[in-house]
Amino acid sequence: MRYTWFLARRLAQAAVVIVLVSVVVFLLLQSLPGGPARAVLGAQATQLQIDTFNAEQGLDQPIWRQYLAYVGRMMSGDLGTSYTLNMPVTDLLVERLPKTLVLTGLSTLAALVIAVLLGLAQAARRRSLFDHTATGVAFVLYATPSFFFGMLAIIVFSELLGWLPALAPQGSTVAAVLGDPQALVLPVLTGAVTIVAVFSRYIRASTLANLSEDYVRTARAKGTSERRILVRHVLRNSLTPAIAMVGYQIPVMFGGALVVEQLFNYPGMGLLFWTSAQSSDFPVLLGCTLVISVATVLGSLLADILQSLVDPRVRSAR
């Protein structure tokens, strides 16, 4: 019963936040200098052209009615039409978003595996040369911009060594992208670097905190090996902050995907956002912003649910 109440409350909070996000996205469109008509038609547009555009798009209606119409279209999956590509924004996102999810998903999975192993190893060898070296490398990687690391990876692994292609897979479907795994290595590696640097620090700190708990001392007193203590007793509790961080890192992941996709010419939503920003294609920009915002809210909700499943004390506290 308590868990059902916890889940219902988090769902209600997520719904409220999503409504607020829709309001913010709508107001962003309204706050364009000169309005959407001027942004689309350009500074040389006549007043007649602007009035005609506003009438066609329903922008001459009261703002509350425009918002209700916007929500109605959004609920039916209509996010407008791209000004430059003359395609429904929804179709563009349906085509590009899965490929971005593949890239961010693979990057996150690779980063989590590396971060967990690295964090556990650092905690087990606290204050050793390995721990200090790994900490220094993590700080350097965290401070390194993704585009710089990506360019460096291209120079080393593609230009100098010739091991990997400099371009990401150019397939139009997820299957085509996954069908060229060699071309995925550099984009996934570039996307994973910053996540590894962040998550490994959380895993290390959480593992150190758990190693000082009474149940660990009891296991040691029974003669349990350190490796078994780490894997069987400490690992699950140490994953709790990492699970929470996955949901909260979604905006960072999408932001990193924008840089990675532009750098490697990966045909995902990040590259779509980049090209739309260059051409002032506001419906596409706002559609991408809405999708990322909703994904952030849902990611936070999923993180809370997973965290409560891993650690029942979380839902008891909330």
Short mmCIF file of N, CA and C in Angstrom, two decimals, residues 220-283:
data_model
loop_
_atom_site.label_atom_id
_atom_site.label_comp_id
_atom_site.label_asym_id
_atom_site.label_seq_id
_atom_site.Cartn_x
_atom_site.Cartn_y
_atom_site.Cartn_z
N ARG A 220 33.26 -9.81 7.50
CA ARG A 220 34.70 -10.00 7.65
C ARG A 220 35.01 -10.89 8.85
N ALA A 221 34.26 -10.69 9.93
CA ALA A 221 34.48 -11.49 11.13
C ALA A 221 34.20 -12.96 10.86
N LYS A 222 33.32 -13.26 9.90
CA LYS A 222 33.00 -14.64 9.54
C LYS A 222 34.01 -15.22 8.56
N GLY A 223 35.00 -14.41 8.17
CA GLY A 223 36.04 -14.91 7.27
C GLY A 223 35.72 -14.77 5.80
N THR A 224 34.69 -13.99 5.45
CA THR A 224 34.33 -13.80 4.04
C THR A 224 35.42 -13.00 3.34
N SER A 225 35.76 -13.40 2.13
CA SER A 225 36.81 -12.71 1.38
C SER A 225 36.35 -11.32 0.96
N GLU A 226 37.32 -10.43 0.75
CA GLU A 226 37.00 -9.05 0.36
C GLU A 226 36.26 -9.00 -0.98
N ARG A 227 36.66 -9.86 -1.91
CA ARG A 227 36.00 -9.87 -3.21
C ARG A 227 34.54 -10.27 -3.06
N ARG A 228 34.28 -11.27 -2.24
CA ARG A 228 32.90 -11.73 -2.04
C ARG A 228 32.07 -10.65 -1.33
N ILE A 229 32.70 -9.95 -0.39
CA ILE A 229 32.00 -8.85 0.31
C ILE A 229 31.61 -7.76 -0.68
N LEU A 230 32.53 -7.43 -1.56
CA LEU A 230 32.25 -6.37 -2.54
C LEU A 230 31.14 -6.78 -3.50
N VAL A 231 31.21 -8.00 -4.01
CA VAL A 231 30.26 -8.43 -5.04
C VAL A 231 28.90 -8.79 -4.45
N ARG A 232 28.90 -9.53 -3.34
CA ARG A 232 27.64 -10.06 -2.80
C ARG A 232 26.94 -9.11 -1.84
N HIS A 233 27.69 -8.26 -1.15
CA HIS A 233 27.09 -7.44 -0.09
C HIS A 233 27.09 -5.94 -0.39
N VAL A 234 28.19 -5.44 -0.92
CA VAL A 234 28.35 -3.99 -1.07
C VAL A 234 27.83 -3.47 -2.41
N LEU A 235 27.97 -4.27 -3.46
CA LEU A 235 27.68 -3.79 -4.81
C LEU A 235 26.26 -3.26 -4.95
N ARG A 236 25.27 -4.02 -4.47
CA ARG A 236 23.87 -3.61 -4.64
C ARG A 236 23.60 -2.26 -3.98
N ASN A 237 24.08 -2.09 -2.74
CA ASN A 237 23.85 -0.82 -2.05
C ASN A 237 24.63 0.32 -2.69
N SER A 238 25.78 0.00 -3.26
CA SER A 238 26.59 1.04 -3.89
C SER A 238 25.99 1.52 -5.20
N LEU A 239 25.13 0.69 -5.83
CA LEU A 239 24.52 1.07 -7.10
C LEU A 239 23.39 2.08 -6.94
N THR A 240 22.89 2.27 -5.72
CA THR A 240 21.75 3.16 -5.51
C THR A 240 21.99 4.58 -6.02
N PRO A 241 23.10 5.24 -5.67
CA PRO A 241 23.31 6.59 -6.21
C PRO A 241 23.53 6.61 -7.71
N ALA A 242 24.13 5.54 -8.25
CA ALA A 242 24.34 5.49 -9.70
C ALA A 242 23.02 5.38 -10.44
N ILE A 243 22.09 4.58 -9.89
CA ILE A 243 20.76 4.47 -10.52
C ILE A 243 20.05 5.80 -10.53
N ALA A 244 20.14 6.52 -9.41
CA ALA A 244 19.51 7.84 -9.36
C ALA A 244 20.16 8.80 -10.36
N MET A 245 21.48 8.69 -10.48
CA MET A 245 22.19 9.60 -11.37
C MET A 245 21.85 9.37 -12.83
N VAL A 246 21.50 8.14 -13.20
CA VAL A 246 21.15 7.87 -14.60
C VAL A 246 19.97 8.72 -15.02
N GLY A 247 18.93 8.78 -14.17
CA GLY A 247 17.78 9.61 -14.50
C GLY A 247 18.10 11.08 -14.53
N TYR A 248 18.89 11.53 -13.57
CA TYR A 248 19.19 12.96 -13.49
C TYR A 248 20.20 13.42 -14.54
N GLN A 249 20.91 12.46 -15.14
CA GLN A 249 21.92 12.81 -16.13
C GLN A 249 21.34 12.84 -17.55
N ILE A 250 20.04 12.61 -17.72
CA ILE A 250 19.46 12.57 -19.06
C ILE A 250 19.68 13.87 -19.83
N PRO A 251 19.46 15.06 -19.23
CA PRO A 251 19.75 16.28 -19.99
C PRO A 251 21.21 16.36 -20.43
N VAL A 252 22.12 15.92 -19.56
CA VAL A 252 23.54 15.94 -19.91
C VAL A 252 23.81 14.97 -21.05
N MET A 253 23.16 13.80 -21.00
CA MET A 253 23.35 12.82 -22.07
C MET A 253 22.88 13.35 -23.41
N PHE A 254 21.70 13.99 -23.43
CA PHE A 254 21.20 14.54 -24.68
C PHE A 254 22.08 15.70 -25.15
N GLY A 255 22.55 16.51 -24.20
CA GLY A 255 23.46 17.59 -24.57
C GLY A 255 24.76 17.05 -25.16
N GLY A 256 25.27 15.98 -24.55
CA GLY A 256 26.46 15.34 -25.10
C GLY A 256 26.20 14.71 -26.45
N ALA A 257 24.98 14.16 -26.63
CA ALA A 257 24.63 13.57 -27.92
C ALA A 257 24.62 14.61 -29.02
N LEU A 258 24.20 15.83 -28.69
CA LEU A 258 24.20 16.90 -29.69
C LEU A 258 25.61 17.14 -30.21
N VAL A 259 26.58 17.21 -29.29
CA VAL A 259 27.97 17.44 -29.68
C VAL A 259 28.53 16.24 -30.44
N VAL A 260 28.29 15.05 -29.92
CA VAL A 260 28.83 13.83 -30.53
C VAL A 260 28.25 13.62 -31.92
N GLU A 261 26.95 13.81 -32.06
CA GLU A 261 26.31 13.58 -33.36
C GLU A 261 26.78 14.59 -34.40
N GLN A 262 26.98 15.83 -33.98
CA GLN A 262 27.47 16.83 -34.93
C GLN A 262 28.92 16.54 -35.32
N LEU A 263 29.71 16.08 -34.36
CA LEU A 263 31.13 15.83 -34.62
C LEU A 263 31.33 14.63 -35.55
N PHE A 264 30.54 13.57 -35.33
CA PHE A 264 30.70 12.35 -36.12
C PHE A 264 29.65 12.22 -37.23
N ASN A 265 28.85 13.27 -37.41
CA ASN A 265 27.79 13.27 -38.43
C ASN A 265 26.85 12.08 -38.25
N TYR A 266 26.46 11.87 -37.01
CA TYR A 266 25.55 10.77 -36.66
C TYR A 266 24.11 11.24 -36.87
N PRO A 267 23.30 10.54 -37.67
CA PRO A 267 21.97 11.05 -38.06
C PRO A 267 20.91 10.87 -36.99
N GLY A 268 21.11 11.49 -35.82
CA GLY A 268 20.16 11.40 -34.73
C GLY A 268 19.48 12.72 -34.44
N MET A 269 18.82 12.81 -33.29
CA MET A 269 18.08 14.01 -32.95
C MET A 269 19.01 15.17 -32.62
N GLY A 270 20.20 14.87 -32.10
CA GLY A 270 21.14 15.93 -31.81
C GLY A 270 21.59 16.66 -33.06
N LEU A 271 21.88 15.91 -34.11
CA LEU A 271 22.27 16.52 -35.38
C LEU A 271 21.10 17.29 -35.98
N LEU A 272 19.89 16.76 -35.82
CA LEU A 272 18.70 17.47 -36.30
C LEU A 272 18.54 18.80 -35.57
N PHE A 273 18.77 18.80 -34.27
CA PHE A 273 18.68 20.04 -33.49
C PHE A 273 19.73 21.04 -33.95
N TRP A 274 20.92 20.55 -34.20
CA TRP A 274 22.03 21.43 -34.63
C TRP A 274 21.72 22.09 -35.97
N THR A 275 21.29 21.31 -36.95
CA THR A 275 20.99 21.87 -38.26
C THR A 275 19.77 22.79 -38.22
N SER A 276 18.80 22.46 -37.37
CA SER A 276 17.61 23.30 -37.24
C SER A 276 17.95 24.64 -36.59
N ALA A 277 18.89 24.63 -35.64
CA ALA A 277 19.31 25.88 -35.01
C ALA A 277 20.00 26.79 -36.03
N GLN A 278 20.76 26.20 -36.93
CA GLN A 278 21.45 27.00 -37.95
C GLN A 278 20.48 27.63 -38.93
N SER A 279 19.34 26.97 -39.17
CA SER A 279 18.36 27.48 -40.13
C SER A 279 17.15 28.13 -39.45
N SER A 280 17.22 28.31 -38.12
CA SER A 280 16.12 28.92 -37.35
C SER A 280 14.80 28.19 -37.58
N ASP A 281 14.85 26.87 -37.60
CA ASP A 281 13.65 26.06 -37.77
C ASP A 281 13.03 25.83 -36.39
N PHE A 282 12.24 26.81 -35.94
CA PHE A 282 11.77 26.82 -34.56
C PHE A 282 10.84 25.68 -34.20
N PRO A 283 9.93 25.24 -35.06
CA PRO A 283 9.10 24.08 -34.68
C PRO A 283 9.92 22.84 -34.35
#
